[in-house]
Amino acid sequence: MPAADKKTKEAPRAWQRMISGRRLDLLDPSPFDVEIEDIAHGLARVARWNGQTKGDHAFSVAEHSVVVLEILDFLYPELEQKWRLAALLHDASEYVIGDMISPFKAALGVNYREFEDRLEAAIQLRFGLPPKLPAEVKRKIKRADVICAYFEATQIAGFSHAESVKFFGRPPAGLEIAIKPLPVKTAQQLFLDVFAEVLAELEAG
């Protein structure tokens, strides 16, 4: 078989080289190839709202994740530390796949969801969490996530208050969140700092 023909029959590359040097298999991701530094690096460079936000900097998924944890702490101050870690990592898969808006995810269908589920499971196992979170924990994190989206929508994404309430509901009374998009490196370090704090508290028992 000619070399050119042989080359065309080779399977396409299905892995990504991370900034740490790790090679992550996208079809069968291993927890051993997941590094928090890669996650922070990637999430700090992924923009919420497809970058359609006000200000000199995009509002990154790294910063969004920290704000979601802040909201979760307000809503559920007695929540176990491991679920706080799960909240910080709730969008960690986006360091590989980006922050795809919900309508586009729906259009792609179940295969995308299965891929995202495998990646989320690998990330959660890497940091000592169950591959599939309890439904009640997921519900609480999702609530915090939606509340965060309300504040983002009204403050930086151009939504009116009425639009935000329609799509995301009203935030709980007494909760005030200021959305201030940070430079990439600042957001990256913030995510790493909060991760270290949560992990230290978890290990301390």
Short mmCIF file of C-alpha atoms in Angstrom, two decimals:
data_model
loop_
_atom_site.label_atom_id
_atom_site.label_comp_id
_atom_site.label_asym_id
_atom_site.label_seq_id
_atom_site.Cartn_x
_atom_site.Cartn_y
_atom_site.Cartn_z
CA MET A 1 0.00 0.00 0.00
CA PRO A 2 1.45 3.42 -0.94
CA ALA A 3 2.46 5.56 2.02
CA ALA A 4 -0.04 8.25 1.04
CA ASP A 5 -2.93 5.75 1.05
CA LYS A 6 -1.81 4.29 4.38
CA LYS A 7 -1.74 7.75 5.93
CA THR A 8 -5.31 8.48 4.85
CA LYS A 9 -6.54 5.33 6.62
CA GLU A 10 -5.02 6.21 9.99
CA ALA A 11 -7.50 7.15 12.71
CA PRO A 12 -7.73 10.90 13.31
CA ARG A 13 -5.97 12.26 16.39
CA ALA A 14 -8.33 12.10 19.37
CA TRP A 15 -6.16 13.58 22.10
CA GLN A 16 -5.09 17.04 23.16
CA ARG A 17 -1.71 18.11 24.46
CA MET A 18 -2.18 20.22 27.58
CA ILE A 19 0.03 23.09 28.71
CA SER A 20 1.46 20.81 31.42
CA GLY A 21 2.57 18.33 28.76
CA ARG A 22 -0.17 15.84 29.61
CA ARG A 23 -1.85 14.14 26.66
CA LEU A 24 -5.59 13.86 27.33
CA ASP A 25 -7.52 11.23 25.39
CA LEU A 26 -10.72 13.01 24.38
CA LEU A 27 -12.69 9.83 23.74
CA ASP A 28 -11.60 8.01 26.89
CA PRO A 29 -10.24 10.63 29.32
CA SER A 30 -8.21 9.32 32.24
CA PRO A 31 -8.15 10.97 35.68
CA PHE A 32 -4.37 10.48 35.61
CA ASP A 33 -4.09 12.99 32.77
CA VAL A 34 -6.12 15.72 34.52
CA GLU A 35 -4.15 18.51 36.22
CA ILE A 36 -5.62 21.46 38.10
CA GLU A 37 -3.08 23.81 36.51
CA ASP A 38 -4.34 22.82 33.05
CA ILE A 39 -7.93 23.36 34.16
CA ALA A 40 -7.17 26.81 35.58
CA HIS A 41 -5.15 27.78 32.51
CA GLY A 42 -7.94 26.71 30.16
CA LEU A 43 -10.92 28.08 32.11
CA ALA A 44 -9.28 31.48 32.50
CA ARG A 45 -9.18 31.67 28.70
CA VAL A 46 -12.75 30.53 28.06
CA ALA A 47 -15.27 33.38 27.91
CA ARG A 48 -18.78 33.19 29.25
CA TRP A 49 -21.57 34.37 26.91
CA ASN A 50 -19.31 33.66 23.92
CA GLY A 51 -17.40 36.81 24.88
CA GLN A 52 -20.40 39.07 24.23
CA THR A 53 -19.98 41.04 27.44
CA LYS A 54 -19.11 44.57 28.50
CA GLY A 55 -15.68 45.66 29.65
CA ASP A 56 -12.05 45.33 28.67
CA HIS A 57 -11.86 41.67 29.69
CA ALA A 58 -14.02 38.65 29.04
CA PHE A 59 -15.77 37.13 32.03
CA SER A 60 -13.99 33.79 32.21
CA VAL A 61 -15.34 30.43 33.26
CA ALA A 62 -12.58 30.39 35.91
CA GLU A 63 -13.99 33.50 37.56
CA HIS A 64 -17.58 32.30 37.06
CA SER A 65 -16.72 29.09 38.92
CA VAL A 66 -15.43 31.05 41.90
CA VAL A 67 -18.58 33.20 41.97
CA VAL A 68 -20.80 30.10 41.81
CA LEU A 69 -19.01 28.75 44.87
CA GLU A 70 -19.57 32.10 46.64
CA ILE A 71 -23.29 31.88 45.88
CA LEU A 72 -23.44 28.24 46.99
CA ASP A 73 -21.87 29.22 50.32
CA PHE A 74 -24.56 31.88 50.75
CA LEU A 75 -27.36 29.44 49.97
CA TYR A 76 -26.04 26.38 51.82
CA PRO A 77 -23.47 27.44 54.45
CA GLU A 78 -23.42 23.98 56.05
CA LEU A 79 -22.69 22.07 52.85
CA GLU A 80 -19.92 19.45 53.03
CA GLN A 81 -16.51 20.57 51.83
CA LYS A 82 -16.35 17.95 49.08
CA TRP A 83 -19.47 19.38 47.49
CA ARG A 84 -17.94 22.86 47.63
CA LEU A 85 -15.07 21.40 45.63
CA ALA A 86 -17.58 19.91 43.20
CA ALA A 87 -19.13 23.36 42.78
CA LEU A 88 -15.79 24.96 41.98
CA LEU A 89 -15.20 22.24 39.38
CA HIS A 90 -18.75 22.21 38.00
CA ASP A 91 -17.64 23.66 34.63
CA ALA A 92 -14.13 22.19 34.65
CA SER A 93 -14.80 20.14 31.51
CA GLU A 94 -14.89 23.41 29.61
CA TYR A 95 -11.10 23.63 29.79
CA VAL A 96 -11.27 21.08 26.98
CA ILE A 97 -14.57 21.72 25.21
CA GLY A 98 -15.12 25.42 25.82
CA ASP A 99 -18.22 27.15 27.17
CA MET A 100 -20.86 26.10 24.69
CA ILE A 101 -24.12 27.97 25.14
CA SER A 102 -27.11 25.83 26.14
CA PRO A 103 -29.08 26.13 22.86
CA PHE A 104 -26.09 24.83 20.91
CA LYS A 105 -25.63 21.91 23.33
CA ALA A 106 -29.26 20.98 22.80
CA ALA A 107 -28.81 21.11 19.03
CA LEU A 108 -25.82 18.77 19.17
CA GLY A 109 -27.84 16.18 21.09
CA VAL A 110 -27.00 13.18 23.25
CA ASN A 111 -23.55 12.33 21.86
CA TYR A 112 -22.21 15.65 23.10
CA ARG A 113 -23.74 15.04 26.53
CA GLU A 114 -22.14 11.59 26.75
CA PHE A 115 -18.74 13.04 25.87
CA GLU A 116 -19.12 15.78 28.46
CA ASP A 117 -20.23 13.24 31.09
CA ARG A 118 -17.11 11.10 30.54
CA LEU A 119 -14.85 14.11 30.87
CA GLU A 120 -16.64 15.34 34.01
CA ALA A 121 -16.32 11.88 35.57
CA ALA A 122 -12.56 11.80 34.92
CA ILE A 123 -12.12 15.25 36.47
CA GLN A 124 -14.18 14.40 39.53
CA LEU A 125 -12.35 11.12 40.11
CA ARG A 126 -9.01 12.92 39.81
CA PHE A 127 -9.89 15.12 42.79
CA GLY A 128 -11.51 12.48 44.99
CA LEU A 129 -15.13 13.09 44.06
CA PRO A 130 -17.58 10.46 42.84
CA PRO A 131 -17.80 10.21 39.04
CA LYS A 132 -21.48 11.06 39.23
CA LEU A 133 -22.65 13.60 41.79
CA PRO A 134 -25.77 12.96 43.91
CA ALA A 135 -28.86 14.48 42.32
CA GLU A 136 -29.47 16.78 45.29
CA VAL A 137 -25.91 18.13 45.14
CA LYS A 138 -26.24 18.74 41.41
CA ARG A 139 -29.51 20.56 42.04
CA LYS A 140 -27.91 22.86 44.59
CA ILE A 141 -24.94 23.63 42.35
CA LYS A 142 -27.24 24.25 39.40
CA ARG A 143 -29.29 26.67 41.48
CA ALA A 144 -26.16 28.65 42.31
CA ASP A 145 -25.10 28.50 38.67
CA VAL A 146 -28.42 29.92 37.46
CA ILE A 147 -28.34 32.70 40.05
CA CYS A 148 -24.83 33.58 38.87
CA ALA A 149 -26.13 33.72 35.30
CA TYR A 150 -28.77 36.25 36.43
CA PHE A 151 -26.11 38.60 37.80
CA GLU A 152 -23.88 38.13 34.75
CA ALA A 153 -26.78 38.72 32.38
CA THR A 154 -27.91 41.96 34.01
CA GLN A 155 -24.46 43.41 34.75
CA ILE A 156 -22.31 42.53 31.75
CA ALA A 157 -24.31 40.66 29.07
CA GLY A 158 -26.82 43.36 28.16
CA PHE A 159 -29.99 41.72 29.52
CA SER A 160 -32.65 43.87 31.15
CA HIS A 161 -33.80 42.98 34.65
CA ALA A 162 -37.08 41.69 33.23
CA GLU A 163 -35.32 39.48 30.69
CA SER A 164 -33.00 38.09 33.33
CA VAL A 165 -35.88 37.27 35.65
CA LYS A 166 -37.71 35.56 32.78
CA PHE A 167 -34.77 33.31 31.90
CA PHE A 168 -33.05 32.83 35.25
CA GLY A 169 -35.54 33.78 37.96
CA ARG A 170 -35.04 36.25 40.78
CA PRO A 171 -31.99 35.94 43.02
CA PRO A 172 -32.65 35.33 46.71
CA ALA A 173 -33.16 38.33 48.95
CA GLY A 174 -30.01 39.62 50.58
CA LEU A 175 -27.60 38.26 47.97
CA GLU A 176 -25.57 40.93 46.20
CA ILE A 177 -22.94 39.91 43.66
CA ALA A 178 -20.73 42.29 41.69
CA ILE A 179 -19.54 40.85 38.39
CA LYS A 180 -16.15 42.35 37.55
CA PRO A 181 -14.34 40.58 34.70
CA LEU A 182 -10.66 40.06 35.50
CA PRO A 183 -7.57 39.82 33.31
CA VAL A 184 -6.72 36.26 32.27
CA LYS A 185 -3.76 35.74 34.59
CA THR A 186 -5.62 37.21 37.57
CA ALA A 187 -8.62 34.94 36.98
CA GLN A 188 -6.35 31.93 36.56
CA GLN A 189 -4.57 32.59 39.86
CA LEU A 190 -7.85 33.31 41.66
CA PHE A 191 -9.20 29.92 40.60
CA LEU A 192 -6.02 28.17 41.76
CA ASP A 193 -6.04 30.02 45.10
CA VAL A 194 -9.67 29.14 45.81
CA PHE A 195 -9.04 25.53 44.79
CA ALA A 196 -6.12 25.34 47.23
CA GLU A 197 -8.24 26.81 50.04
CA VAL A 198 -11.13 24.41 49.47
CA LEU A 199 -8.78 21.42 49.19
CA ALA A 200 -6.95 22.39 52.39
CA GLU A 201 -10.24 22.67 54.28
CA LEU A 202 -11.37 19.33 52.89
CA GLU A 203 -8.13 17.59 53.90
CA ALA A 204 -8.30 19.18 57.36
CA GLY A 205 -11.61 17.41 57.87
#
